[in-house]
JSON list of C-alpha atoms in Angstrom, two decimals:
[
{"chain": "A", "resi": 46, "resn": "ALA", "atom": "CA", "xyz": [-63.68, -38.02, -21.07]},
{"chain": "A", "resi": 47, "resn": "GLN", "atom": "CA", "xyz": [-66.83, -38.48, -23.04]},
{"chain": "A", "resi": 48, "resn": "THR", "atom": "CA", "xyz": [-67.09, -37.56, -26.71]},
{"chain": "A", "resi": 49, "resn": "VAL", "atom": "CA", "xyz": [-70.10, -37.20, -28.98]},
{"chain": "A", "resi": 50, "resn": "THR", "atom": "CA", "xyz": [-69.84, -37.55, -32.76]},
{"chain": "A", "resi": 51, "resn": "GLN", "atom": "CA", "xyz": [-72.37, -36.45, -35.36]},
{"chain": "A", "resi": 52, "resn": "SER", "atom": "CA", "xyz": [-71.03, -37.53, -38.74]},
{"chain": "A", "resi": 53, "resn": "GLN", "atom": "CA", "xyz": [-73.63, -35.74, -40.87]},
{"chain": "A", "resi": 54, "resn": "PRO", "atom": "CA", "xyz": [-72.97, -31.98, -40.98]},
{"chain": "A", "resi": 55, "resn": "GLU", "atom": "CA", "xyz": [-76.01, -31.46, -43.21]},
{"chain": "A", "resi": 56, "resn": "MET", "atom": "CA", "xyz": [-79.13, -33.42, -44.09]},
{"chain": "A", "resi": 57, "resn": "SER", "atom": "CA", "xyz": [-82.19, -32.64, -46.15]},
{"chain": "A", "resi": 58, "resn": "VAL", "atom": "CA", "xyz": [-85.59, -34.26, -46.40]},
{"chain": "A", "resi": 59, "resn": "GLN", "atom": "CA", "xyz": [-88.76, -33.71, -48.34]},
{"chain": "A", "resi": 60, "resn": "GLU", "atom": "CA", "xyz": [-91.67, -32.36, -46.36]},
{"chain": "A", "resi": 61, "resn": "ALA", "atom": "CA", "xyz": [-93.81, -35.20, -44.92]},
{"chain": "A", "resi": 62, "resn": "GLU", "atom": "CA", "xyz": [-90.99, -37.73, -45.31]},
{"chain": "A", "resi": 63, "resn": "THR", "atom": "CA", "xyz": [-88.90, -39.40, -42.62]},
{"chain": "A", "resi": 64, "resn": "VAL", "atom": "CA", "xyz": [-85.29, -38.60, -41.82]},
{"chain": "A", "resi": 65, "resn": "THR", "atom": "CA", "xyz": [-82.79, -40.13, -39.41]},
{"chain": "A", "resi": 66, "resn": "LEU", "atom": "CA", "xyz": [-79.94, -38.18, -37.83]},
{"chain": "A", "resi": 67, "resn": "SER", "atom": "CA", "xyz": [-76.97, -40.17, -36.56]},
{"chain": "A", "resi": 68, "resn": "CYS", "atom": "CA", "xyz": [-75.08, -39.82, -33.30]},
{"chain": "A", "resi": 69, "resn": "THR", "atom": "CA", "xyz": [-72.42, -41.96, -31.68]},
{"chain": "A", "resi": 70, "resn": "TYR", "atom": "CA", "xyz": [-70.71, -41.40, -28.38]},
{"chain": "A", "resi": 71, "resn": "ASP", "atom": "CA", "xyz": [-67.86, -42.77, -26.34]},
{"chain": "A", "resi": 72, "resn": "THR", "atom": "CA", "xyz": [-67.97, -43.35, -22.61]},
{"chain": "A", "resi": 73, "resn": "SER", "atom": "CA", "xyz": [-66.81, -45.79, -19.98]},
{"chain": "A", "resi": 74, "resn": "GLU", "atom": "CA", "xyz": [-69.81, -45.08, -17.76]},
{"chain": "A", "resi": 75, "resn": "SER", "atom": "CA", "xyz": [-72.73, -47.46, -17.49]},
{"chain": "A", "resi": 76, "resn": "ASP", "atom": "CA", "xyz": [-75.45, -44.95, -16.66]},
{"chain": "A", "resi": 77, "resn": "TYR", "atom": "CA", "xyz": [-75.95, -41.55, -18.22]},
{"chain": "A", "resi": 78, "resn": "TYR", "atom": "CA", "xyz": [-78.45, -39.48, -20.15]},
{"chain": "A", "resi": 79, "resn": "LEU", "atom": "CA", "xyz": [-78.59, -38.73, -23.85]},
{"chain": "A", "resi": 80, "resn": "PHE", "atom": "CA", "xyz": [-80.42, -35.81, -25.40]},
{"chain": "A", "resi": 81, "resn": "TRP", "atom": "CA", "xyz": [-81.32, -34.34, -28.74]},
{"chain": "A", "resi": 82, "resn": "TYR", "atom": "CA", "xyz": [-81.59, -30.56, -28.79]},
{"chain": "A", "resi": 83, "resn": "LYS", "atom": "CA", "xyz": [-82.92, -28.42, -31.65]},
{"chain": "A", "resi": 84, "resn": "GLN", "atom": "CA", "xyz": [-81.61, -24.94, -32.44]},
{"chain": "A", "resi": 85, "resn": "PRO", "atom": "CA", "xyz": [-83.74, -23.11, -35.04]},
{"chain": "A", "resi": 86, "resn": "PRO", "atom": "CA", "xyz": [-82.12, -20.18, -36.86]},
{"chain": "A", "resi": 87, "resn": "SER", "atom": "CA", "xyz": [-81.72, -17.21, -34.53]},
{"chain": "A", "resi": 88, "resn": "ARG", "atom": "CA", "xyz": [-83.83, -18.88, -31.87]},
{"chain": "A", "resi": 89, "resn": "GLN", "atom": "CA", "xyz": [-83.12, -20.57, -28.60]},
{"chain": "A", "resi": 90, "resn": "MET", "atom": "CA", "xyz": [-82.09, -24.18, -28.28]},
{"chain": "A", "resi": 91, "resn": "ILE", "atom": "CA", "xyz": [-84.84, -26.46, -27.04]},
{"chain": "A", "resi": 92, "resn": "LEU", "atom": "CA", "xyz": [-85.01, -30.06, -25.91]},
{"chain": "A", "resi": 93, "resn": "VAL", "atom": "CA", "xyz": [-86.42, -32.52, -28.43]},
{"chain": "A", "resi": 94, "resn": "ILE", "atom": "CA", "xyz": [-86.11, -35.83, -26.64]},
{"chain": "A", "resi": 95, "resn": "ARG", "atom": "CA", "xyz": [-84.09, -37.57, -23.93]},
{"chain": "A", "resi": 96, "resn": "GLN", "atom": "CA", "xyz": [-83.12, -41.12, -23.05]},
{"chain": "A", "resi": 97, "resn": "GLU", "atom": "CA", "xyz": [-81.72, -42.63, -19.87]},
{"chain": "A", "resi": 98, "resn": "ALA", "atom": "CA", "xyz": [-79.11, -45.26, -20.57]},
{"chain": "A", "resi": 99, "resn": "TYR", "atom": "CA", "xyz": [-80.50, -47.93, -18.26]},
{"chain": "A", "resi": 100, "resn": "LYS", "atom": "CA", "xyz": [-83.88, -47.86, -19.99]},
{"chain": "A", "resi": 101, "resn": "GLN", "atom": "CA", "xyz": [-83.90, -50.20, -22.94]},
{"chain": "A", "resi": 102, "resn": "GLN", "atom": "CA", "xyz": [-87.12, -48.85, -24.41]},
{"chain": "A", "resi": 103, "resn": "ASN", "atom": "CA", "xyz": [-86.55, -46.18, -27.01]},
{"chain": "A", "resi": 104, "resn": "ALA", "atom": "CA", "xyz": [-87.94, -42.77, -26.13]},
{"chain": "A", "resi": 105, "resn": "THR", "atom": "CA", "xyz": [-90.69, -41.25, -28.27]},
{"chain": "A", "resi": 106, "resn": "GLU", "atom": "CA", "xyz": [-92.14, -37.74, -28.37]},
{"chain": "A", "resi": 107, "resn": "ASN", "atom": "CA", "xyz": [-94.87, -37.37, -30.98]},
{"chain": "A", "resi": 108, "resn": "ARG", "atom": "CA", "xyz": [-93.10, -37.38, -34.38]},
{"chain": "A", "resi": 109, "resn": "PHE", "atom": "CA", "xyz": [-89.67, -37.76, -32.82]},
{"chain": "A", "resi": 110, "resn": "SER", "atom": "CA", "xyz": [-88.20, -41.08, -31.74]},
{"chain": "A", "resi": 111, "resn": "VAL", "atom": "CA", "xyz": [-84.78, -42.46, -31.02]},
{"chain": "A", "resi": 112, "resn": "ASN", "atom": "CA", "xyz": [-82.98, -45.67, -31.78]},
{"chain": "A", "resi": 113, "resn": "PHE", "atom": "CA", "xyz": [-80.78, -46.24, -28.75]},
{"chain": "A", "resi": 114, "resn": "GLN", "atom": "CA", "xyz": [-78.20, -48.99, -29.13]},
{"chain": "A", "resi": 115, "resn": "LYS", "atom": "CA", "xyz": [-76.25, -49.00, -25.87]},
{"chain": "A", "resi": 116, "resn": "ALA", "atom": "CA", "xyz": [-73.71, -51.65, -26.80]},
{"chain": "A", "resi": 117, "resn": "ALA", "atom": "CA", "xyz": [-72.94, -49.87, -30.06]},
{"chain": "A", "resi": 118, "resn": "LYS", "atom": "CA", "xyz": [-73.01, -46.47, -28.31]},
{"chain": "A", "resi": 119, "resn": "SER", "atom": "CA", "xyz": [-75.38, -45.17, -30.93]},
{"chain": "A", "resi": 120, "resn": "PHE", "atom": "CA", "xyz": [-78.27, -42.74, -30.43]},
{"chain": "A", "resi": 121, "resn": "SER", "atom": "CA", "xyz": [-80.01, -41.77, -33.67]},
{"chain": "A", "resi": 122, "resn": "LEU", "atom": "CA", "xyz": [-83.01, -39.45, -33.99]},
{"chain": "A", "resi": 123, "resn": "LYS", "atom": "CA", "xyz": [-85.85, -40.23, -36.36]},
{"chain": "A", "resi": 124, "resn": "ILE", "atom": "CA", "xyz": [-88.20, -37.48, -37.43]},
{"chain": "A", "resi": 125, "resn": "SER", "atom": "CA", "xyz": [-91.41, -38.70, -39.05]},
{"chain": "A", "resi": 126, "resn": "ASP", "atom": "CA", "xyz": [-93.73, -36.64, -41.22]},
{"chain": "A", "resi": 127, "resn": "SER", "atom": "CA", "xyz": [-91.14, -33.85, -41.49]},
{"chain": "A", "resi": 128, "resn": "GLN", "atom": "CA", "xyz": [-92.51, -30.31, -41.30]},
{"chain": "A", "resi": 129, "resn": "LEU", "atom": "CA", "xyz": [-91.07, -26.97, -42.37]},
{"chain": "A", "resi": 130, "resn": "GLY", "atom": "CA", "xyz": [-90.74, -26.02, -38.72]},
{"chain": "A", "resi": 131, "resn": "ASP", "atom": "CA", "xyz": [-88.35, -28.89, -38.17]},
{"chain": "A", "resi": 132, "resn": "ALA", "atom": "CA", "xyz": [-85.63, -27.05, -40.07]},
{"chain": "A", "resi": 133, "resn": "ALA", "atom": "CA", "xyz": [-82.85, -26.39, -37.54]},
{"chain": "A", "resi": 134, "resn": "MET", "atom": "CA", "xyz": [-79.48, -27.47, -36.21]},
{"chain": "A", "resi": 135, "resn": "TYR", "atom": "CA", "xyz": [-79.83, -30.65, -34.21]},
{"chain": "A", "resi": 136, "resn": "PHE", "atom": "CA", "xyz": [-77.35, -31.42, -31.48]},
{"chain": "A", "resi": 137, "resn": "CYS", "atom": "CA", "xyz": [-76.84, -34.74, -29.81]},
{"chain": "A", "resi": 138, "resn": "ALA", "atom": "CA", "xyz": [-75.65, -34.44, -26.22]},
{"chain": "A", "resi": 139, "resn": "TYR", "atom": "CA", "xyz": [-74.40, -36.66, -23.42]},
{"chain": "A", "resi": 140, "resn": "ARG", "atom": "CA", "xyz": [-74.79, -35.93, -19.74]},
{"chain": "A", "resi": 141, "resn": "SER", "atom": "CA", "xyz": [-72.86, -37.77, -17.07]},
{"chain": "A", "resi": 142, "resn": "LEU", "atom": "CA", "xyz": [-74.27, -38.53, -13.65]},
{"chain": "A", "resi": 143, "resn": "PHE", "atom": "CA", "xyz": [-70.92, -37.55, -12.19]},
{"chain": "A", "resi": 144, "resn": "GLY", "atom": "CA", "xyz": [-68.73, -34.50, -11.97]},
{"chain": "A", "resi": 145, "resn": "ASN", "atom": "CA", "xyz": [-70.18, -31.17, -12.98]},
{"chain": "A", "resi": 146, "resn": "GLU", "atom": "CA", "xyz": [-73.13, -32.76, -14.78]},
{"chain": "A", "resi": 147, "resn": "LYS", "atom": "CA", "xyz": [-72.23, -30.88, -17.92]},
{"chain": "A", "resi": 148, "resn": "LEU", "atom": "CA", "xyz": [-73.72, -31.57, -21.31]},
{"chain": "A", "resi": 149, "resn": "THR", "atom": "CA", "xyz": [-71.17, -32.76, -23.88]},
{"chain": "A", "resi": 150, "resn": "PHE", "atom": "CA", "xyz": [-72.38, -31.83, -27.35]},
{"chain": "A", "resi": 151, "resn": "GLY", "atom": "CA", "xyz": [-71.73, -33.12, -30.82]},
{"chain": "A", "resi": 152, "resn": "THR", "atom": "CA", "xyz": [-70.95, -30.74, -33.68]},
{"chain": "A", "resi": 153, "resn": "GLY", "atom": "CA", "xyz": [-74.53, -30.70, -34.89]},
{"chain": "A", "resi": 154, "resn": "THR", "atom": "CA", "xyz": [-76.45, -31.61, -38.03]},
{"chain": "A", "resi": 155, "resn": "ARG", "atom": "CA", "xyz": [-78.15, -28.91, -40.07]},
{"chain": "A", "resi": 156, "resn": "LEU", "atom": "CA", "xyz": [-81.51, -30.22, -41.26]},
{"chain": "A", "resi": 157, "resn": "THR", "atom": "CA", "xyz": [-83.19, -28.65, -44.27]},
{"chain": "A", "resi": 158, "resn": "ILE", "atom": "CA", "xyz": [-86.81, -29.37, -45.12]},
{"chain": "A", "resi": 159, "resn": "ILE", "atom": "CA", "xyz": [-87.61, -29.29, -48.84]},
{"chain": "A", "resi": 160, "resn": "PRO", "atom": "CA", "xyz": [-91.19, -28.14, -49.55]},
{"chain": "B", "resi": 51, "resn": "GLU", "atom": "CA", "xyz": [-90.99, -17.99, -25.54]},
{"chain": "B", "resi": 52, "resn": "ALA", "atom": "CA", "xyz": [-87.69, -17.62, -23.69]},
{"chain": "B", "resi": 53, "resn": "ASP", "atom": "CA", "xyz": [-87.76, -17.81, -19.91]},
{"chain": "B", "resi": 54, "resn": "ILE", "atom": "CA", "xyz": [-84.04, -17.31, -19.75]},
{"chain": "B", "resi": 55, "resn": "TYR", "atom": "CA", "xyz": [-82.90, -13.98, -21.09]},
{"chain": "B", "resi": 56, "resn": "GLN", "atom": "CA", "xyz": [-79.62, -12.89, -22.54]},
{"chain": "B", "resi": 57, "resn": "THR", "atom": "CA", "xyz": [-78.59, -9.38, -23.44]},
{"chain": "B", "resi": 58, "resn": "PRO", "atom": "CA", "xyz": [-77.38, -8.08, -25.75]},
{"chain": "B", "resi": 59, "resn": "ARG", "atom": "CA", "xyz": [-78.26, -10.38, -28.67]},
{"chain": "B", "resi": 60, "resn": "TYR", "atom": "CA", "xyz": [-75.47, -8.92, -30.78]},
{"chain": "B", "resi": 61, "resn": "LEU", "atom": "CA", "xyz": [-72.40, -6.97, -29.73]},
{"chain": "B", "resi": 62, "resn": "VAL", "atom": "CA", "xyz": [-69.57, -5.56, -31.81]},
{"chain": "B", "resi": 63, "resn": "ILE", "atom": "CA", "xyz": [-66.77, -4.09, -29.75]},
{"chain": "B", "resi": 64, "resn": "GLY", "atom": "CA", "xyz": [-63.18, -3.03, -30.13]},
{"chain": "B", "resi": 65, "resn": "THR", "atom": "CA", "xyz": [-60.14, -4.82, -28.76]},
{"chain": "B", "resi": 66, "resn": "GLY", "atom": "CA", "xyz": [-59.31, -4.05, -25.15]},
{"chain": "B", "resi": 67, "resn": "LYS", "atom": "CA", "xyz": [-62.79, -3.09, -24.05]},
{"chain": "B", "resi": 68, "resn": "LYS", "atom": "CA", "xyz": [-64.41, -4.56, -20.95]},
{"chain": "B", "resi": 69, "resn": "ILE", "atom": "CA", "xyz": [-67.76, -6.24, -21.59]},
{"chain": "B", "resi": 70, "resn": "THR", "atom": "CA", "xyz": [-70.42, -7.98, -19.55]},
{"chain": "B", "resi": 71, "resn": "LEU", "atom": "CA", "xyz": [-72.88, -10.41, -21.07]},
{"chain": "B", "resi": 72, "resn": "GLU", "atom": "CA", "xyz": [-76.08, -10.58, -19.08]},
{"chain": "B", "resi": 73, "resn": "CYS", "atom": "CA", "xyz": [-78.07, -13.71, -18.32]},
{"chain": "B", "resi": 74, "resn": "SER", "atom": "CA", "xyz": [-81.21, -13.88, -16.20]},
{"chain": "B", "resi": 75, "resn": "GLN", "atom": "CA", "xyz": [-83.76, -16.59, -15.54]},
{"chain": "B", "resi": 76, "resn": "THR", "atom": "CA", "xyz": [-87.12, -16.39, -13.85]},
{"chain": "B", "resi": 77, "resn": "MET", "atom": "CA", "xyz": [-87.53, -20.06, -13.00]},
{"chain": "B", "resi": 78, "resn": "GLY", "atom": "CA", "xyz": [-85.59, -20.15, -9.73]},
{"chain": "B", "resi": 79, "resn": "HIS", "atom": "CA", "xyz": [-83.14, -22.72, -11.07]},
{"chain": "B", "resi": 80, "resn": "ASP", "atom": "CA", "xyz": [-80.00, -23.22, -8.98]},
{"chain": "B", "resi": 81, "resn": "LYS", "atom": "CA", "xyz": [-77.77, -24.66, -11.70]},
{"chain": "B", "resi": 82, "resn": "MET", "atom": "CA", "xyz": [-76.66, -22.34, -14.47]},
{"chain": "B", "resi": 83, "resn": "TYR", "atom": "CA", "xyz": [-74.14, -22.69, -17.29]},
{"chain": "B", "resi": 84, "resn": "TRP", "atom": "CA", "xyz": [-72.27, -20.66, -19.90]},
{"chain": "B", "resi": 85, "resn": "TYR", "atom": "CA", "xyz": [-71.42, -22.33, -23.20]},
{"chain": "B", "resi": 86, "resn": "GLN", "atom": "CA", "xyz": [-69.31, -21.00, -26.05]},
{"chain": "B", "resi": 87, "resn": "GLN", "atom": "CA", "xyz": [-70.43, -21.94, -29.54]},
{"chain": "B", "resi": 88, "resn": "ASP", "atom": "CA", "xyz": [-68.35, -21.34, -32.64]},
{"chain": "B", "resi": 89, "resn": "PRO", "atom": "CA", "xyz": [-70.00, -21.64, -36.08]},
{"chain": "B", "resi": 90, "resn": "GLY", "atom": "CA", "xyz": [-70.37, -25.24, -37.19]},
{"chain": "B", "resi": 91, "resn": "MET", "atom": "CA", "xyz": [-68.94, -26.54, -33.97]},
{"chain": "B", "resi": 92, "resn": "GLU", "atom": "CA", "xyz": [-70.16, -28.02, -30.77]},
{"chain": "B", "resi": 93, "resn": "LEU", "atom": "CA", "xyz": [-70.88, -26.09, -27.63]},
{"chain": "B", "resi": 94, "resn": "HIS", "atom": "CA", "xyz": [-68.16, -25.99, -25.01]},
{"chain": "B", "resi": 95, "resn": "LEU", "atom": "CA", "xyz": [-68.81, -25.42, -21.33]},
{"chain": "B", "resi": 96, "resn": "ILE", "atom": "CA", "xyz": [-66.82, -22.45, -20.01]},
{"chain": "B", "resi": 97, "resn": "HIS", "atom": "CA", "xyz": [-68.46, -21.75, -16.62]},
{"chain": "B", "resi": 98, "resn": "TYR", "atom": "CA", "xyz": [-71.10, -23.22, -14.34]},
{"chain": "B", "resi": 99, "resn": "SER", "atom": "CA", "xyz": [-72.74, -22.51, -11.02]},
{"chain": "B", "resi": 100, "resn": "TYR", "atom": "CA", "xyz": [-74.65, -24.68, -8.58]},
{"chain": "B", "resi": 101, "resn": "GLY", "atom": "CA", "xyz": [-76.18, -21.73, -6.77]},
{"chain": "B", "resi": 102, "resn": "VAL", "atom": "CA", "xyz": [-75.52, -18.38, -5.15]},
{"chain": "B", "resi": 103, "resn": "ASN", "atom": "CA", "xyz": [-71.82, -17.74, -4.50]},
{"chain": "B", "resi": 104, "resn": "SER", "atom": "CA", "xyz": [-70.89, -20.92, -6.40]},
{"chain": "B", "resi": 105, "resn": "THR", "atom": "CA", "xyz": [-68.91, -20.62, -9.63]},
{"chain": "B", "resi": 106, "resn": "GLU", "atom": "CA", "xyz": [-66.62, -23.08, -11.38]},
{"chain": "B", "resi": 107, "resn": "LYS", "atom": "CA", "xyz": [-64.65, -23.13, -14.61]},
{"chain": "B", "resi": 108, "resn": "GLY", "atom": "CA", "xyz": [-65.74, -25.52, -17.30]},
{"chain": "B", "resi": 109, "resn": "ASP", "atom": "CA", "xyz": [-63.78, -27.69, -19.67]},
{"chain": "B", "resi": 110, "resn": "LEU", "atom": "CA", "xyz": [-62.83, -25.02, -22.17]},
{"chain": "B", "resi": 111, "resn": "SER", "atom": "CA", "xyz": [-60.31, -22.56, -20.88]},
{"chain": "B", "resi": 112, "resn": "SER", "atom": "CA", "xyz": [-61.71, -19.07, -20.99]},
{"chain": "B", "resi": 113, "resn": "GLU", "atom": "CA", "xyz": [-60.39, -15.67, -19.99]},
{"chain": "B", "resi": 114, "resn": "SER", "atom": "CA", "xyz": [-63.87, -14.66, -18.94]},
{"chain": "B", "resi": 115, "resn": "THR", "atom": "CA", "xyz": [-65.16, -14.57, -15.37]},
{"chain": "B", "resi": 116, "resn": "VAL", "atom": "CA", "xyz": [-68.62, -15.05, -13.90]},
{"chain": "B", "resi": 117, "resn": "SER", "atom": "CA", "xyz": [-70.44, -14.17, -10.72]},
{"chain": "B", "resi": 118, "resn": "ARG", "atom": "CA", "xyz": [-73.57, -15.48, -9.00]},
{"chain": "B", "resi": 119, "resn": "ILE", "atom": "CA", "xyz": [-74.78, -13.05, -6.38]},
{"chain": "B", "resi": 120, "resn": "ARG", "atom": "CA", "xyz": [-78.45, -13.74, -7.00]},
{"chain": "B", "resi": 121, "resn": "THR", "atom": "CA", "xyz": [-80.11, -16.97, -8.07]},
{"chain": "B", "resi": 122, "resn": "GLU", "atom": "CA", "xyz": [-81.66, -15.42, -11.13]},
{"chain": "B", "resi": 123, "resn": "HIS", "atom": "CA", "xyz": [-78.59, -13.60, -12.44]},
{"chain": "B", "resi": 124, "resn": "PHE", "atom": "CA", "xyz": [-75.38, -15.11, -13.92]},
{"chain": "B", "resi": 125, "resn": "PRO", "atom": "CA", "xyz": [-73.37, -12.49, -15.82]},
{"chain": "B", "resi": 126, "resn": "LEU", "atom": "CA", "xyz": [-70.18, -13.20, -17.77]},
{"chain": "B", "resi": 127, "resn": "THR", "atom": "CA", "xyz": [-67.41, -10.60, -17.96]},
{"chain": "B", "resi": 128, "resn": "LEU", "atom": "CA", "xyz": [-64.44, -10.15, -20.26]},
{"chain": "B", "resi": 129, "resn": "GLU", "atom": "CA", "xyz": [-61.99, -7.64, -18.76]},
{"chain": "B", "resi": 130, "resn": "SER", "atom": "CA", "xyz": [-60.20, -7.01, -22.04]},
{"chain": "B", "resi": 131, "resn": "ALA", "atom": "CA", "xyz": [-61.84, -8.27, -25.20]},
{"chain": "B", "resi": 132, "resn": "ARG", "atom": "CA", "xyz": [-59.71, -9.74, -28.01]},
{"chain": "B", "resi": 133, "resn": "PRO", "atom": "CA", "xyz": [-60.57, -10.94, -31.53]},
{"chain": "B", "resi": 134, "resn": "SER", "atom": "CA", "xyz": [-60.12, -14.54, -30.30]},
{"chain": "B", "resi": 135, "resn": "HIS", "atom": "CA", "xyz": [-63.17, -13.98, -28.07]},
{"chain": "B", "resi": 136, "resn": "THR", "atom": "CA", "xyz": [-65.39, -13.61, -31.12]},
{"chain": "B", "resi": 137, "resn": "SER", "atom": "CA", "xyz": [-68.03, -16.30, -30.74]},
{"chain": "B", "resi": 138, "resn": "GLN", "atom": "CA", "xyz": [-71.58, -17.00, -29.67]},
{"chain": "B", "resi": 139, "resn": "TYR", "atom": "CA", "xyz": [-72.17, -17.33, -25.94]},
{"chain": "B", "resi": 140, "resn": "LEU", "atom": "CA", "xyz": [-75.15, -19.32, -24.67]},
{"chain": "B", "resi": 141, "resn": "CYS", "atom": "CA", "xyz": [-76.46, -19.22, -21.14]},
{"chain": "B", "resi": 142, "resn": "ALA", "atom": "CA", "xyz": [-78.51, -22.10, -19.74]},
{"chain": "B", "resi": 143, "resn": "SER", "atom": "CA", "xyz": [-80.18, -23.20, -16.54]},
{"chain": "B", "resi": 144, "resn": "SER", "atom": "CA", "xyz": [-81.14, -26.67, -15.40]},
{"chain": "B", "resi": 145, "resn": "GLU", "atom": "CA", "xyz": [-84.43, -27.76, -13.97]},
{"chain": "B", "resi": 146, "resn": "PRO", "atom": "CA", "xyz": [-84.21, -29.39, -10.55]},
{"chain": "B", "resi": 147, "resn": "GLY", "atom": "CA", "xyz": [-84.56, -33.15, -10.43]},
{"chain": "B", "resi": 148, "resn": "GLY", "atom": "CA", "xyz": [-81.18, -34.51, -11.36]},
{"chain": "B", "resi": 149, "resn": "VAL", "atom": "CA", "xyz": [-79.11, -35.11, -14.42]},
{"chain": "B", "resi": 150, "resn": "GLY", "atom": "CA", "xyz": [-82.03, -36.12, -16.57]},
{"chain": "B", "resi": 151, "resn": "SER", "atom": "CA", "xyz": [-83.62, -32.72, -16.27]},
{"chain": "B", "resi": 152, "resn": "PRO", "atom": "CA", "xyz": [-83.41, -30.64, -19.42]},
{"chain": "B", "resi": 153, "resn": "LEU", "atom": "CA", "xyz": [-81.48, -27.43, -19.81]},
{"chain": "B", "resi": 154, "resn": "HIS", "atom": "CA", "xyz": [-83.22, -24.22, -20.76]},
{"chain": "B", "resi": 155, "resn": "PHE", "atom": "CA", "xyz": [-81.19, -22.04, -23.07]},
{"chain": "B", "resi": 156, "resn": "GLY", "atom": "CA", "xyz": [-81.24, -18.34, -23.74]},
{"chain": "B", "resi": 157, "resn": "ASN", "atom": "CA", "xyz": [-81.16, -16.90, -27.25]},
{"chain": "B", "resi": 158, "resn": "GLY", "atom": "CA", "xyz": [-77.45, -16.30, -27.02]},
{"chain": "B", "resi": 159, "resn": "THR", "atom": "CA", "xyz": [-75.15, -13.32, -27.45]},
{"chain": "B", "resi": 160, "resn": "ARG", "atom": "CA", "xyz": [-73.17, -13.15, -30.65]},
{"chain": "B", "resi": 161, "resn": "LEU", "atom": "CA", "xyz": [-69.96, -11.28, -29.84]},
{"chain": "B", "resi": 162, "resn": "THR", "atom": "CA", "xyz": [-67.64, -9.80, -32.43]},
{"chain": "B", "resi": 163, "resn": "VAL", "atom": "CA", "xyz": [-64.39, -8.23, -31.31]},
{"chain": "B", "resi": 164, "resn": "THR", "atom": "CA", "xyz": [-62.70, -6.08, -33.93]}
]
């Protein structure tokens, strides 16, 4: 079974600075998808960015980018030019191409933006 | 703005009551999911559906049941609520196009059983 580990329960960053959230995972599969989801307080969870394992190029979405290290099974999220609206719980998730296609989530990192 | 709707947002109910958590989506997605989320912990899949009349149990054992009579509707029912059922329940649907397609989540129902 796959597992996803987020070792930073909480992080904080000054507004306009850059922050990196860590995520590691364990799997025996060679192809899969990885995601970062954002859950603002009392609001719905939304997709931030996704990465397919067979693509070596790191995904980028505006101020959000990932550092995908397949051999190390690491998938960190970098947020540049942090904004107050980035404050949220961030969940790293793994999705297998097999079985019920479920998302396996990490325990989340609570990101605080300091004005 | 949510295009997958969950009601109620908050529910406080006594032990032994029967409850149904509603989930509806307007996107025509076939795949739908129920996740249970405890504070400070990851989400666990408790039920999923690939389409009408298809329901399966997820990885986390749950005493709840689900039904999928219509594509847009995926309610979750607890026949007899217990304090151990206190949690947040998130409903989600998946865009067509394979495993890489993102999930759309509802706002969740925070259930407290006293």
